[in-house]
Amino acid sequence: MLTYMDVGLSFKENQEIVRLLRRHPNQLELGLFGALWSEHCSYKSSKPLLARLPHEGRFVVQGPGGNAGVVQLSYRWDLAFKIESHNHPSYVEPEQGAATGVGGILRDIVAMGARPIALADILKFGTDDKSQTLRRGIVEGIGDYGNAIGIPTVTGTVGYSEVYDANPLVNVLAVGLRARNVHVGADGARPGSVLILMGQATGRDGIHGASLLASQDFGEQTEEMRPTVQVGDPFMGKLLMEATLAIVGKGLADAVQDLGAAGLTSSTAELAYASQVGLIVDVSQVMCREPEMSAYEIMLSETQERMLVSIPLDKLKETLDLISDYELPYTEIGRVVEGDFLRIVKGDVVLADVPTGVLVGGCPRLPIPSDLSTLLGEELLEEETSIPLNPEWGYQVLGHPDCRERSAIYRRYDSTIGVRTVWGPDHDVAVLRIDDTDGVAIAVCAPARWAAVDSTAGGIGAVVNALSLVATQGAEPLGLTDGINAGNPDKPQAYRRMAGLIEGIAQAARVLEVPVTGGNVSLHNETRGQAIWPTAAIGVVARHPHPLSPVLDQVARPNLRICLLNPPKVSRLGGSVLQEILGITGSYPRLDLAGIKSSLHVLMDMAQKADQAGLAAVRSIGLGGTFVAIARSLMTPSRNVGVQLNLPADSLVFDLFNEMAGQWILYIEPDFLSKWEDACQARGVRLQDIGITTDSPDIVIKGGRTVTWPLQELWHAYRQGGDFIGR
Amino acid sequence: MTRTYQLTFLVGLKSGILDPAGQATRNVLQHMEYAVQDVRIGKWIRVAIQADNAEHALALGQEMGQRLLSNPVMESFEVTVKAL
Amino acid sequence: MTRTYQLTFLVGLKSGILDPAGQATRNVLQHMEYAVQDVRIGKWIRVAIQADNAEHALALGQEMGQRLLSNPVMESFEVTVKAL
Amino acid sequence: MSDHTAQPTVGIIVFPGSNCDQDTVLAIQALGARAVVLDYRLAELPPVDFLILPGGFSYGDYLRSGALAAAAPIMDAVEKSAASGMPVLGICNGFQILCERGLLPGALLPNPSGEFICQWQTVRVVNAPKGFETMADGTVLRLPIAHHDGSYRVAEGQLASLFEHGQVFLQYSDDKGGAHALVNPNGSVANIAGVSQGSVVGLMPHPERAMAQYLGSDDGRGFLAAWLGLRGNVEC
Ligand SMILES: Nc1ncnc2c1ncn2[C@@H]1O[C@H](COP(=O)(O)OP(=O)(O)O)[C@@H](O)[C@H]1O
Ligand SMILES: [Mg+2]
């Protein structure tokens, strides 16, 4: 006999199930509840917190709740996009875990009827030996899937800290394109329709916590009967993607739902719940890869590359012909009826029958502690007030694992397939051409160190950082997606940090008026009591006004003015790479969102018509601060232009290495300086003229004494790490 | 004194784990009208190694198989030894 | 009447052709301090097929090996048969 | 060329798992030619003037890249057309398929790093094959590569004969056309990036992705225009 504990439910939750059902669930039903009331499927800890995120906006077509958010790009196109995590599977089996993460988010996009056009990967690795192996496998896996299915990986971010040793993070963003007149999701299934399950035959893959049941069903436990690793098959994924998009394109399906976590259980239950219909699913009709799979295994299997479509009877033949044409395996596994239940049968025998309102909607949510707002108060750690500059820090910061050049990773991803990539992973922001006039800017970030002490400050910083990146292109942000990664929410500290992170994201998104249209929460990233830093992966999609000519991020000419747009009134080093190098732990500053909002307006206006604003190049300031932003803007192939900066000696270290997001380095044609001054003044935004580009290949600072960093040395640090220089 | 042995590893996916390459190859063989029911694909690795004797070589083989040559999460392996 | 046979193919690069995967594996094994001299890597393919008898199965195997399962420019293969 | 000399028709073969087919269709259309997508199950070809086997991961690259597609029904027809002199171009996976089918010499093995490589690459025209008459030997092209199995190898003793017979089409080179080990991305023998045999041509780089300066290069436009005999479009 299975008990509620075997499927991961608490005593209280079990009581609630009995109360709502007005009976005890049978074994299979208990399994269904175990899956759908898990943290992963029900968001029981985070949903009340996520409610704080703004969802509304002018361009929102579909907010949270579907397989992915959808925003309007143009009068012809919508964009579907979302971040998904695959952290734990990637730790267990890096290659397949990461590969199936990519496959999973792509199916979410496809299930919205959108054709994926871009991927971005957000990775956090530990620093021990095992982490090196994990990194190799994870990068390999992401490439294996994305390259083979033929979706370009156009941007991403990588960070390192020992807090990720046993919990690496693998979050993947996918973006898809959908014609404006297409509308499909999980919520349109109508009584009378037939449920088709297509794609891979179902095996015993990734049946979480199901080993007990499996062994019960089989009497004896053998190696083969234990849950097995999910293997990604991008080839089947490609066929499935094309078939699904063809079905949607021809208007054959009334509902589409991919199979992800908890497999058929969550896809059928969620489809029924969203469409407000009943479903009868016959497990004997599900194609199985192995003999004698139990109903429980069939319902809980996480075999990849499967899709559920609901097809009205009069469209059935055309649909089946189409699926066959792709040589995709499929079966009819059930039908849609009036009602509000999920009924699982095997031929004539009813195995489970539960109201979807209870199964999907009934999971008790963890209430937000009433004193949460006081708990989220600013956690300030003391900072040094004056530090003399050590020039070595320039190399160390630029060569820090979080700032270093990434081509060894992104070279392994196809970034040019699809012929949309105007700017790929060698830039901070990806620029994609949609057609001759429409374009998209995509940026991701996950500045984890910023949230290490004060997670609210980190959440704010992450959103500001993402929006600052697309603002360099004068691109109008359409929506945000967030991946929340945190520790065990049952522990007060981990919960508070997660809550703070979400609160920070919510605050920034509200003030800056960009909606969050979807995302993901991954909790329990904790091993032996060591939790990761609460880590927000933020993705933004923005409408690019002139995708064929991005605003440059590198300078190749001397005699340009260099200005800081919106430098902070008081620079603080909290949470910076430099602090880590110096062995200091500080809290990231809470940013002035109102000031940032005005600056974003100024930059957006000017960058939309960069020629008329004399804007030769621009970079958003983030990890590594102004120093890294400037150094990277000089890393042209010829590296023959340098800069000379005049900065006050007493605040030099703060000015160069603070990482306060929402400031930019601008390279302006001298004649246009006054135009910028006027634009900034009109909005009360600070513009600080700090120097000029030169034809000498180095960074020179005149502030008190003169400090010089030759570009060639900086390049080595950037390529090979900060400890390389002179050693 | 040591001598050279040849270890042959057969590494394959554990049963129950999806083998997409085998599946695709099976489909093509069927299209070519071979009466094929099932195809599984794995790799062999042949290692020439110095060891004291055959047992010693085999013990090293077991160790290498676990530590490097197979992925214990998904694969199993067999190793055989032959004197060269 | 036909029955099921299992064909096992061992496919490998022809000798003389550089095997970078084998070399890389050898280097890692040497770093791990195994007294390894040489490593070659190839694949095995196991096919379940219907045939009249073992000779027939083997003949089919030879054919499949040449037509699909190996690349004659770079690879050679052996096939063995076993009744299932 | 069939009836209408002005607008050639290019057949683009789609195998299960091909993923550069649409990019190739767009490139061909951008050059003013007609693109028809051909299903791998066809036994006969419709009337076309040119054939392209596009890039991608046909059959997931399982077993060996290109091997499973080389056994597809349409390949009999491709073989026949090639024998009668129809221009056939294999790009990346298409190149692998043509080698596997024996329509081109050699084979493409996994990159020695064991890793996929995506980057911009310069290649030099060594010996412009039949059909590429407008493309001068020595021309340097900037094209992207994106492959896992691009290490070109030939059977023992075959290399000299390839050069002798003018079958070496492209070599990975520096931007001045120098072909040396430093600019060999994948361990291909003699830096070979493309070969020809009769009217059949294969290359690893992707000309269809280099159709405009804003994508990084428009050398692919010149390349494809040359192959289609559209002189007006050639600027390389
Ligand atoms: N951090 C988050 N921010 C915003 N929306 C979220 C977040 N996490 C989950 N959601 C939304 O909640 C809904 C349910 O998510 P989920 O069931 O996990 O989808 P999936 O299983 O496809 O990941 C989705 O629409 C998702 O976008
Ligand atoms: Mg989903």
mmCIF file of C-alpha atoms and ligand atoms in Angstrom, chain A residues 40-41 43 47 50 53 55 63-69 82 84 108 257-258 261 270 482-484 516-521, ligand 1:
data_model
loop_
_atom_site.group_PDB
_atom_site.id
_atom_site.type_symbol
_atom_site.label_atom_id
_atom_site.label_comp_id
_atom_site.label_asym_id
_atom_site.label_seq_id
_atom_site.Cartn_x
_atom_site.Cartn_y
_atom_site.Cartn_z
ATOM 1 C CA HIS A 40 7.192 21.862 -9.367
ATOM 2 C CA CYS A 41 3.672 21.693 -10.794
ATOM 3 C CA TYR A 43 3.898 26.533 -7.389
ATOM 4 C CA LYS A 47 2.323 31.565 -6.553
ATOM 5 C CA LEU A 50 4.336 35.807 -8.139
ATOM 6 C CA LEU A 53 4.471 40.745 -10.671
ATOM 7 C CA HIS A 55 1.185 41.208 -16.007
ATOM 8 C CA GLY A 63 0.187 36.687 -19.760
ATOM 9 C CA PRO A 64 1.222 33.966 -17.319
ATOM 10 C CA GLY A 65 -0.873 30.827 -17.304
ATOM 11 C CA GLY A 66 -0.271 29.485 -20.782
ATOM 12 C CA ASN A 67 2.688 27.447 -21.918
ATOM 13 C CA ALA A 68 4.469 30.720 -22.673
ATOM 14 C CA GLY A 69 3.774 34.442 -22.632
ATOM 15 C CA LYS A 82 9.582 32.030 -21.770
ATOM 16 C CA GLU A 84 12.450 27.281 -18.271
ATOM 17 C CA ASP A 108 6.315 25.167 -24.728
ATOM 18 C CA GLN A 257 -0.416 21.022 -24.800
ATOM 19 C CA ASP A 258 3.148 19.796 -24.595
ATOM 20 C CA ALA A 261 7.034 17.704 -15.948
ATOM 21 C CA GLU A 270 -4.083 21.186 -17.212
ATOM 22 C CA ASP A 482 11.858 35.478 -15.208
ATOM 23 C CA GLY A 483 13.438 32.297 -13.939
ATOM 24 C CA ILE A 484 13.530 32.178 -10.161
ATOM 25 C CA VAL A 516 6.197 39.908 -16.825
ATOM 26 C CA THR A 517 4.351 37.501 -19.086
ATOM 27 C CA GLY A 518 5.654 34.197 -17.793
ATOM 28 C CA GLY A 519 8.495 32.435 -16.161
ATOM 29 C CA ASN A 520 9.569 29.581 -14.053
ATOM 30 C CA VAL A 521 10.359 28.822 -10.444
HETATM 31 N N1 LIG E 1 8.662 33.178 -12.021
HETATM 32 C C1 LIG E 1 7.536 33.282 -12.712
HETATM 33 N N2 LIG E 1 7.162 34.480 -13.163
HETATM 34 C C2 LIG E 1 6.062 34.599 -13.887
HETATM 35 N N3 LIG E 1 5.278 33.595 -14.228
HETATM 36 C C3 LIG E 1 5.590 32.382 -13.818
HETATM 37 C C4 LIG E 1 6.735 32.167 -13.045
HETATM 38 N N4 LIG E 1 6.824 30.855 -12.780
HETATM 39 C C5 LIG E 1 5.780 30.272 -13.395
HETATM 40 N N5 LIG E 1 5.033 31.192 -14.006
HETATM 41 C C6 LIG E 1 3.887 30.941 -14.834
HETATM 42 O O1 LIG E 1 3.030 29.996 -14.247
HETATM 43 C C7 LIG E 1 2.459 29.169 -15.249
HETATM 44 C C8 LIG E 1 2.579 27.740 -14.873
HETATM 45 O O2 LIG E 1 3.893 27.327 -15.050
HETATM 46 P P1 LIG E 1 4.220 25.828 -15.343
HETATM 47 O O3 LIG E 1 3.037 24.989 -15.077
HETATM 48 O O4 LIG E 1 5.478 25.564 -14.632
HETATM 49 O O5 LIG E 1 4.479 25.751 -16.870
HETATM 50 P P2 LIG E 1 5.499 24.698 -17.423
HETATM 51 O O6 LIG E 1 5.165 23.396 -16.767
HETATM 52 O O7 LIG E 1 5.257 24.711 -18.874
HETATM 53 O O8 LIG E 1 6.816 25.228 -16.983
HETATM 54 C C9 LIG E 1 3.187 29.478 -16.549
HETATM 55 O O9 LIG E 1 2.356 30.230 -17.370
HETATM 56 C C10 LIG E 1 4.355 30.292 -16.121
HETATM 57 O O10 LIG E 1 4.691 31.237 -17.093
#
